[in-house]
Amino acid sequence: MNILVTGGLGFIGSHTVVELIESNHNVIIADNLSNSEIGVLDRIAQITNVKPKFYQINVTDKKAVEEIFKNNHIDGIIHFAGFKAVGESVENPLKYYHNNILSTIVLSELCLKYQVNKFVFSSSATVYGDQPSPLKEDMILLPTTNPYGETKAISERILKDISKANGNFSVCLLRYFNPVGAHKSSIIGENPKGIPNNLMPYITKVAKGDLPKLNIFGNDYDTSDGTGVRDFIHVVDLAKGHVKAIENMNSNVNIYNLGTGKGTSVLELVNAFIKCNNINIPYEIVERRPGDVAITFADASKAEKELGWKAELTIEDMVKNSWEYEKRLI
Ligand code: UD1
């Protein structure tokens, strides 16, 4: 298939592009480099021996996106491009609503106009809100505590409605749990601009000495060691889930959790990092972070049953690959 990947130079996007190419798909990337860098394109080529066609555009710019649809035959799209910093979305909600929702609308309009019938959307487990885990795809969506999460829930609704109204237009909503790790080549990975918001990139910056210590947000949750529990998933497993998803779009609306089905606490992850990489991570327990839930993990059985996809890599792979990648960054 010819697949347009928006945000294809970002963390999850770049790993997905690699897996798509390795499954013999032809990839076209659209990315505005707002949270990624152009060098990733060469690194994708180094891994796969294929350099995908690249458009540096903003996917809210309909005219620019339409040029891609006009000049390429596209069979399906995977839409990653979006802002994802929860705290920033609370401070600047319009930035999030404008970018994340408009991009979904623009891409859908062009899909309908150019008869592109497969749309895979990068959603998040955050749409479940604070419901008891394991989280299942048929649970209702609860209002999230931040605009970022709302943009995911609203985009899901928009895509479902379009699909209902247009028989041929098939959507796949992939709800990610907590992606971490990096490609085994160590040349692509997660490299957020500025101080990281998420746990693993924060840990690797502390390991490197760029940040003095990790703040663990609360140890008084109702969990085995009191710290938050998450379903960490290796980004390469997650990327493979996208390949399966776009290759198996059977009905109009397909929804899958992409997680391991297993919860790991923040402290367990930190200790695994220390043990596997033989490097100390100084940390301090601080106040809970507003908006955090105690426990989130997936029921991952639907993707296994319907797509034949299952996460295979372990917490050890995740902490090792994350550190190997960070060490190579200048
Ligand atoms: C967050 C977002 C989620 C988003 C995901 C990826 C919320 C409520 N959820 O997930 O919507 O899809 O990021 O961008 O914000 N932690 C620390 N110290 C740190 C950082 C994190 O202790 O410096 C803890 C958190 O309290 C949490 C766990 O680590 O228990 C994971 O945090 P994080 O990596 O930010 O992911 P989520 O909050 O689960």
GROMACS .gro file of C-alpha atoms and ligand atoms in nm:
model
  369
    1MET     CA    1   0.000   0.000   0.000
    2ASN     CA    2   0.094   0.365  -0.041
    3ILE     CA    3   0.056   0.512   0.303
    4LEU     CA    4   0.065   0.877   0.405
    5VAL     CA    5   0.206   0.909   0.757
    6THR     CA    6   0.156   1.247   0.923
    7GLY     CA    7   0.402   1.316   1.202
    8GLY     CA    8   0.620   1.045   1.050
    9LEU     CA    9   0.943   1.189   1.188
   10GLY     CA   10   0.821   1.193   1.549
   11PHE     CA   11   0.879   0.927   1.812
   12ILE     CA   12   0.598   0.683   1.734
   13GLY     CA   13   0.570   0.797   1.371
   14SER     CA   14   0.933   0.722   1.282
   15HIS     CA   15   0.922   0.372   1.432
   16THR     CA   16   0.598   0.304   1.246
   17VAL     CA   17   0.750   0.424   0.918
   18VAL     CA   18   1.037   0.176   0.967
   19GLU     CA   19   0.796  -0.114   1.030
   20LEU     CA   20   0.576  -0.016   0.732
   21ILE     CA   21   0.877  -0.008   0.498
   22GLU     CA   22   0.998  -0.340   0.636
   23SER     CA   23   0.653  -0.484   0.557
   24ASN     CA   24   0.696  -0.361   0.197
   25HIS     CA   25   0.465  -0.061   0.210
   26ASN     CA   26   0.548   0.263   0.036
   27VAL     CA   27   0.552   0.555   0.279
   28ILE     CA   28   0.502   0.927   0.225
   29ILE     CA   29   0.573   1.146   0.527
   30ALA     CA   30   0.417   1.482   0.616
   31ASP     CA   31   0.569   1.653   0.919
   32ASN     CA   32   0.623   2.018   1.013
   33LEU     CA   33   0.921   1.939   1.239
   34SER     CA   34   0.756   2.114   1.534
   35ASN     CA   35   0.862   1.833   1.768
   36SER     CA   36   1.096   1.633   1.545
   37GLU     CA   37   1.403   1.687   1.332
   38ILE     CA   38   1.485   1.637   0.967
   39GLY     CA   39   1.783   1.410   1.047
   40VAL     CA   40   1.535   1.135   1.136
   41LEU     CA   41   1.460   1.094   0.765
   42ASP     CA   42   1.820   0.989   0.695
   43ARG     CA   43   1.818   0.761   0.995
   44ILE     CA   44   1.504   0.588   0.866
   45ALA     CA   45   1.692   0.543   0.536
   46GLN     CA   46   1.994   0.404   0.722
   47ILE     CA   47   1.778   0.139   0.891
   48THR     CA   48   1.561   0.044   0.593
   49ASN     CA   49   1.768   0.143   0.286
   50VAL     CA   50   1.464   0.339   0.171
   51LYS     CA   51   1.425   0.715   0.199
   52PRO     CA   52   1.055   0.799   0.205
   53LYS     CA   53   0.916   1.095   0.016
   54PHE     CA   54   0.894   1.385   0.260
   55TYR     CA   55   0.675   1.696   0.274
   56GLN     CA   56   0.754   1.960   0.534
   57ILE     CA   57   0.405   2.097   0.585
   58ASN     CA   58   0.153   2.165   0.856
   59VAL     CA   59  -0.136   1.922   0.825
   60THR     CA   60  -0.386   2.194   0.916
   61ASP     CA   61  -0.288   2.367   0.590
   62LYS     CA   62  -0.544   2.216   0.355
   63LYS     CA   63  -0.390   2.357   0.038
   64ALA     CA   64  -0.051   2.210   0.120
   65VAL     CA   65  -0.197   1.872   0.218
   66GLU     CA   66  -0.407   1.863  -0.099
   67GLU     CA   67  -0.088   1.884  -0.307
   68ILE     CA   68   0.016   1.551  -0.154
   69PHE     CA   69  -0.318   1.391  -0.237
   70LYS     CA   70  -0.304   1.530  -0.593
   71ASN     CA   71   0.049   1.415  -0.662
   72ASN     CA   72   0.046   1.071  -0.504
   73HIS     CA   73  -0.183   0.774  -0.513
   74ILE     CA   74  -0.265   0.712  -0.149
   75ASP     CA   75  -0.432   0.394  -0.020
   76GLY     CA   76  -0.445   0.486   0.346
   77ILE     CA   77  -0.327   0.733   0.604
   78ILE     CA   78  -0.190   0.707   0.954
   79HIS     CA   79  -0.236   1.033   1.138
   80PHE     CA   80   0.013   1.094   1.419
   81ALA     CA   81   0.079   1.465   1.379
   82GLY     CA   82  -0.045   1.645   1.689
   83PHE     CA   83   0.055   1.826   2.001
   84LYS     CA   84   0.078   1.602   2.307
   85ALA     CA   85   0.195   1.794   2.613
   86VAL     CA   86  -0.082   1.765   2.869
   87GLY     CA   87   0.028   2.062   3.085
   88GLU     CA   88   0.069   2.292   2.787
   89SER     CA   89  -0.281   2.198   2.667
   90VAL     CA   90  -0.424   2.322   2.998
   91GLU     CA   91  -0.239   2.655   2.963
   92ASN     CA   92  -0.311   2.699   2.593
   93PRO     CA   93  -0.623   2.498   2.506
   94LEU     CA   94  -0.690   2.673   2.176
   95LYS     CA   95  -0.351   2.575   2.042
   96TYR     CA   96  -0.451   2.212   2.104
   97TYR     CA   97  -0.810   2.233   1.982
   98HIS     CA   98  -0.705   2.422   1.668
   99ASN     CA   99  -0.417   2.199   1.568
  100ASN     CA  100  -0.531   1.854   1.677
  101ILE     CA  101  -0.894   1.881   1.566
  102LEU     CA  102  -0.841   2.082   1.247
  103SER     CA  103  -0.577   1.837   1.123
  104THR     CA  104  -0.823   1.548   1.163
  105ILE     CA  105  -1.092   1.743   0.976
  106VAL     CA  106  -0.861   1.852   0.692
  107LEU     CA  107  -0.727   1.500   0.640
  108SER     CA  108  -1.076   1.347   0.650
  109GLU     CA  109  -1.209   1.597   0.395
  110LEU     CA  110  -0.926   1.515   0.159
  111CYS     CA  111  -0.968   1.140   0.214
  112LEU     CA  112  -1.332   1.169   0.108
  113LYS     CA  113  -1.247   1.389  -0.190
  114TYR     CA  114  -0.969   1.160  -0.317
  115GLN     CA  115  -1.136   0.831  -0.218
  116VAL     CA  116  -0.878   0.731   0.037
  117ASN     CA  117  -1.070   0.479   0.243
  118LYS     CA  118  -0.841   0.383   0.528
  119PHE     CA  119  -0.775   0.624   0.814
  120VAL     CA  120  -0.575   0.511   1.117
  121PHE     CA  121  -0.583   0.756   1.406
  122SER     CA  122  -0.333   0.793   1.687
  123SER     CA  123  -0.552   0.807   1.998
  124SER     CA  124  -0.470   0.759   2.364
  125ALA     CA  125  -0.580   0.559   2.666
  126THR     CA  126  -0.649   0.897   2.822
  127VAL     CA  127  -0.996   0.886   2.657
  128TYR     CA  128  -1.103   0.629   2.920
  129GLY     CA  129  -1.058   0.880   3.204
  130ASP     CA  130  -1.041   0.736   3.554
  131GLN     CA  131  -1.219   0.400   3.502
  132PRO     CA  132  -1.097   0.078   3.659
  133SER     CA  133  -0.834  -0.118   3.466
  134PRO     CA  134  -0.812  -0.338   3.265
  135LEU     CA  135  -0.955  -0.087   3.018
  136LYS     CA  136  -1.166  -0.228   2.737
  137GLU     CA  137  -1.248  -0.077   2.401
  138ASP     CA  138  -1.625  -0.086   2.460
  139MET     CA  139  -1.611   0.124   2.779
  140ILE     CA  140  -1.766   0.467   2.754
  141LEU     CA  141  -1.532   0.759   2.702
  142LEU     CA  142  -1.513   0.981   3.007
  143PRO     CA  143  -1.437   1.350   2.990
  144THR     CA  144  -1.066   1.383   3.044
  145THR     CA  145  -0.910   1.636   3.277
  146ASN     CA  146  -0.723   1.821   3.004
  147PRO     CA  147  -0.774   1.965   2.654
  148TYR     CA  148  -0.513   1.732   2.502
  149GLY     CA  149  -0.724   1.431   2.602
  150GLU     CA  150  -1.038   1.603   2.476
  151THR     CA  151  -0.881   1.651   2.132
  152LYS     CA  152  -0.828   1.274   2.114
  153ALA     CA  153  -1.186   1.196   2.222
  154ILE     CA  154  -1.335   1.458   1.986
  155SER     CA  155  -1.123   1.340   1.691
  156GLU     CA  156  -1.241   0.985   1.759
  157ARG     CA  157  -1.605   1.103   1.750
  158ILE     CA  158  -1.554   1.302   1.430
  159LEU     CA  159  -1.397   1.004   1.254
  160LYS     CA  160  -1.670   0.765   1.372
  161ASP     CA  161  -1.943   0.998   1.244
  162ILE     CA  162  -1.774   1.042   0.906
  163SER     CA  163  -1.738   0.668   0.874
  164LYS     CA  164  -2.106   0.610   0.959
  165ALA     CA  165  -2.210   0.859   0.693
  166ASN     CA  166  -1.970   0.729   0.426
  167GLY     CA  167  -1.995   0.356   0.381
  168ASN     CA  168  -1.653   0.309   0.221
  169PHE     CA  169  -1.456   0.516   0.469
  170SER     CA  170  -1.303   0.290   0.728
  171VAL     CA  171  -1.142   0.425   1.043
  172CYS     CA  172  -0.919   0.259   1.298
  173LEU     CA  173  -0.877   0.425   1.637
  174LEU     CA  174  -0.566   0.308   1.817
  175ARG     CA  175  -0.556   0.386   2.187
  176TYR     CA  176  -0.197   0.387   2.305
  177PHE     CA  177  -0.091   0.316   2.656
  178ASN     CA  178   0.259   0.437   2.757
  179PRO     CA  179   0.506   0.404   2.469
  180VAL     CA  180   0.873   0.390   2.569
  181GLY     CA  181   1.195   0.232   2.434
  182ALA     CA  182   1.367   0.289   2.103
  183HIS     CA  183   1.466   0.104   1.786
  184LYS     CA  184   1.740  -0.155   1.838
  185SER     CA  185   1.972   0.039   1.605
  186SER     CA  186   1.967   0.318   1.870
  187ILE     CA  187   1.948   0.580   1.597
  188ILE     CA  188   1.580   0.668   1.633
  189GLY     CA  189   1.400   0.716   1.962
  190GLU     CA  190   1.229   0.971   2.181
  191ASN     CA  191   1.398   1.309   2.199
  192PRO     CA  192   1.148   1.566   2.324
  193LYS     CA  193   1.238   1.932   2.298
  194GLY     CA  194   1.292   2.100   2.639
  195ILE     CA  195   1.240   1.936   2.978
  196PRO     CA  196   1.051   1.609   2.931
  197ASN     CA  197   0.699   1.572   3.071
  198ASN     CA  198   0.688   1.196   3.046
  199LEU     CA  199   0.858   0.948   3.274
  200MET     CA  200   1.106   0.757   3.054
  201PRO     CA  201   1.265   1.054   2.878
  202TYR     CA  202   1.299   1.218   3.219
  203ILE     CA  203   1.474   0.908   3.356
  204THR     CA  204   1.719   0.895   3.064
  205LYS     CA  205   1.807   1.264   3.104
  206VAL     CA  206   1.877   1.203   3.475
  207ALA     CA  207   2.089   0.898   3.385
  208LYS     CA  208   2.290   1.113   3.149
  209GLY     CA  209   2.341   1.385   3.409
  210ASP     CA  210   2.141   1.649   3.217
  211LEU     CA  211   1.889   1.667   3.503
  212PRO     CA  212   1.988   1.624   3.869
  213LYS     CA  213   1.715   1.388   3.989
  214LEU     CA  214   1.383   1.232   3.905
  215ASN     CA  215   1.074   1.354   4.088
  216ILE     CA  216   0.835   1.067   4.151
  217PHE     CA  217   0.487   1.213   4.168
  218GLY     CA  218   0.337   1.050   4.478
  219ASN     CA  219   0.389   0.722   4.666
  220ASP     CA  220   0.054   0.716   4.840
  221TYR     CA  221  -0.159   0.567   4.564
  222ASP     CA  222  -0.349   0.247   4.629
  223THR     CA  223  -0.092   0.033   4.444
  224SER     CA  224   0.165  -0.228   4.552
  225ASP     CA  225   0.441   0.027   4.625
  226GLY     CA  226   0.227   0.342   4.632
  227THR     CA  227   0.354   0.483   4.300
  228GLY     CA  228   0.141   0.507   3.986
  229VAL     CA  229   0.096   0.200   3.767
  230ARG     CA  230   0.109   0.222   3.387
  231ASP     CA  231   0.107  -0.012   3.090
  232PHE     CA  232   0.447   0.062   2.936
  233ILE     CA  233   0.474  -0.066   2.581
  234HIS     CA  234   0.785  -0.083   2.362
  235VAL     CA  235   0.751   0.161   2.073
  236VAL     CA  236   0.854  -0.106   1.821
  237ASP     CA  237   0.567  -0.329   1.935
  238LEU     CA  238   0.337  -0.029   1.909
  239ALA     CA  239   0.465   0.047   1.559
  240LYS     CA  240   0.399  -0.312   1.451
  241GLY     CA  241   0.043  -0.272   1.579
  242HIS     CA  242  -0.011   0.003   1.321
  243VAL     CA  243   0.104  -0.220   1.037
  244LYS     CA  244  -0.142  -0.490   1.144
  245ALA     CA  245  -0.415  -0.231   1.189
  246ILE     CA  246  -0.390  -0.078   0.842
  247GLU     CA  247  -0.356  -0.421   0.680
  248ASN     CA  248  -0.672  -0.551   0.852
  249MET     CA  249  -0.938  -0.283   0.836
  250ASN     CA  250  -1.243  -0.503   0.813
  251SER     CA  251  -1.528  -0.290   0.934
  252ASN     CA  252  -1.614   0.078   0.927
  253VAL     CA  253  -1.502   0.155   1.279
  254ASN     CA  254  -1.220  -0.046   1.431
  255ILE     CA  255  -1.102   0.037   1.783
  256TYR     CA  256  -0.802  -0.125   1.952
  257ASN     CA  257  -0.603  -0.077   2.268
  258LEU     CA  258  -0.232  -0.100   2.201
  259GLY     CA  259  -0.082  -0.199   2.533
  260THR     CA  260   0.076  -0.505   2.691
  261GLY     CA  261  -0.209  -0.577   2.932
  262LYS     CA  262   0.034  -0.559   3.223
  263GLY     CA  263   0.081  -0.281   3.475
  264THR     CA  264   0.424  -0.174   3.602
  265SER     CA  265   0.471   0.083   3.876
  266VAL     CA  266   0.684   0.394   3.837
  267LEU     CA  267   0.924   0.263   4.101
  268GLU     CA  268   0.943  -0.078   3.932
  269LEU     CA  269   1.035   0.091   3.605
  270VAL     CA  270   1.301   0.305   3.773
  271ASN     CA  271   1.447   0.001   3.947
  272ALA     CA  272   1.450  -0.200   3.623
  273PHE     CA  273   1.636   0.089   3.457
  274ILE     CA  274   1.893   0.098   3.738
  275LYS     CA  275   1.942  -0.280   3.737
  276CYS     CA  276   1.953  -0.347   3.361
  277ASN     CA  277   2.170  -0.049   3.277
  278ASN     CA  278   2.381  -0.057   3.588
  279ILE     CA  279   2.344   0.315   3.640
  280ASN     CA  280   2.207   0.506   3.935
  281ILE     CA  281   1.895   0.724   3.911
  282PRO     CA  282   1.870   0.964   4.204
  283TYR     CA  283   1.505   1.026   4.283
  284GLU     CA  284   1.281   1.199   4.532
  285ILE     CA  285   0.919   1.136   4.616
  286VAL     CA  286   0.721   1.457   4.569
  287GLU     CA  287   0.353   1.558   4.563
  288ARG     CA  288   0.111   1.383   4.326
  289ARG     CA  289   0.084   1.544   3.982
  290PRO     CA  290  -0.264   1.691   3.931
  291GLY     CA  291  -0.472   1.492   3.684
  292ASP     CA  292  -0.280   1.164   3.727
  293VAL     CA  293  -0.474   0.844   3.786
  294ALA     CA  294  -0.343   0.563   4.009
  295ILE     CA  295  -0.359   0.268   3.773
  296THR     CA  296  -0.395   0.239   3.396
  297PHE     CA  297  -0.345  -0.077   3.196
  298ALA     CA  298  -0.505  -0.228   2.892
  299ASP     CA  299  -0.716  -0.526   2.819
  300ALA     CA  300  -0.512  -0.604   2.509
  301SER     CA  301  -0.706  -0.913   2.402
  302LYS     CA  302  -0.910  -0.755   2.120
  303ALA     CA  303  -0.605  -0.660   1.911
  304GLU     CA  304  -0.463  -1.007   1.963
  305LYS     CA  305  -0.785  -1.179   1.861
  306GLU     CA  306  -0.873  -0.960   1.564
  307LEU     CA  307  -0.536  -0.838   1.436
  308GLY     CA  308  -0.309  -1.121   1.550
  309TRP     CA  309  -0.097  -0.856   1.724
  310LYS     CA  310   0.055  -0.887   2.066
  311ALA     CA  311   0.328  -0.689   2.240
  312GLU     CA  312   0.639  -0.904   2.272
  313LEU     CA  313   0.918  -0.691   2.411
  314THR     CA  314   0.981  -0.673   2.786
  315ILE     CA  315   1.039  -0.398   3.042
  316GLU     CA  316   1.410  -0.491   3.022
  317ASP     CA  317   1.409  -0.429   2.645
  318MET     CA  318   1.236  -0.096   2.704
  319VAL     CA  319   1.479   0.038   2.963
  320LYS     CA  320   1.786  -0.089   2.775
  321ASN     CA  321   1.681   0.049   2.436
  322SER     CA  322   1.578   0.384   2.585
  323TRP     CA  323   1.919   0.423   2.748
  324GLU     CA  324   2.115   0.302   2.443
  325TYR     CA  325   1.939   0.566   2.234
  326GLU     CA  326   1.990   0.846   2.487
  327LYS     CA  327   2.361   0.769   2.518
  328ARG     CA  328   2.411   0.824   2.145
  329LEU     CA  329   2.244   1.165   2.151
  330ILE     CA  330   2.489   1.452   2.167
  331UD1     C1  331   0.053   1.106   2.981
  331UD1     C2  332  -0.085   1.161   2.951
  331UD1     C3  333  -0.143   1.083   2.836
  331UD1     C4  334  -0.050   1.088   2.717
  331UD1     C5  335   0.085   1.034   2.757
  331UD1     C6  336   0.186   1.043   2.643
  331UD1     C7  337  -0.180   1.242   3.163
  331UD1     C8  338  -0.286   1.222   3.265
  331UD1     N1  339  -0.173   1.151   3.066
  331UD1     O1  340   0.035   0.974   3.032
  331UD1     O2  341  -0.266   1.139   2.803
  331UD1     O3  342  -0.106   1.013   2.611
  331UD1     O4  343   0.136   1.107   2.868
  331UD1     O5  344   0.223   1.175   2.619
  331UD1     O6  345  -0.103   1.334   3.171
  331UD1     N2  346   0.591   1.040   3.654
  331UD1     C9  347   0.678   1.071   3.756
  331UD1     N3  348   0.775   1.164   3.734
  331UD1    C10  349   0.793   1.225   3.615
  331UD1    C11  350   0.704   1.193   3.508
  331UD1    C12  351   0.604   1.100   3.533
  331UD1     O7  352   0.666   1.019   3.868
  331UD1     O8  353   0.883   1.310   3.601
  331UD1    C13  354   0.489   0.938   3.676
  331UD1    C14  355   0.346   0.990   3.657
  331UD1     O9  356   0.296   1.043   3.777
  331UD1    C15  357   0.274   0.863   3.612
  331UD1    C16  358   0.381   0.785   3.535
  331UD1    O10  359   0.505   0.837   3.578
  331UD1    O11  360   0.234   0.787   3.721
  331UD1    C17  361   0.371   0.800   3.385
  331UD1    O12  362   0.368   0.938   3.353
  331UD1     P1  363   0.382   0.992   3.202
  331UD1    O13  364   0.501   0.931   3.139
  331UD1    O14  365   0.375   1.141   3.205
  331UD1    O15  366   0.256   0.930   3.129
  331UD1     P2  367   0.099   0.937   3.169
  331UD1    O16  368   0.072   1.045   3.267
  331UD1    O17  369   0.055   0.800   3.205
   0.00000   0.00000   0.00000
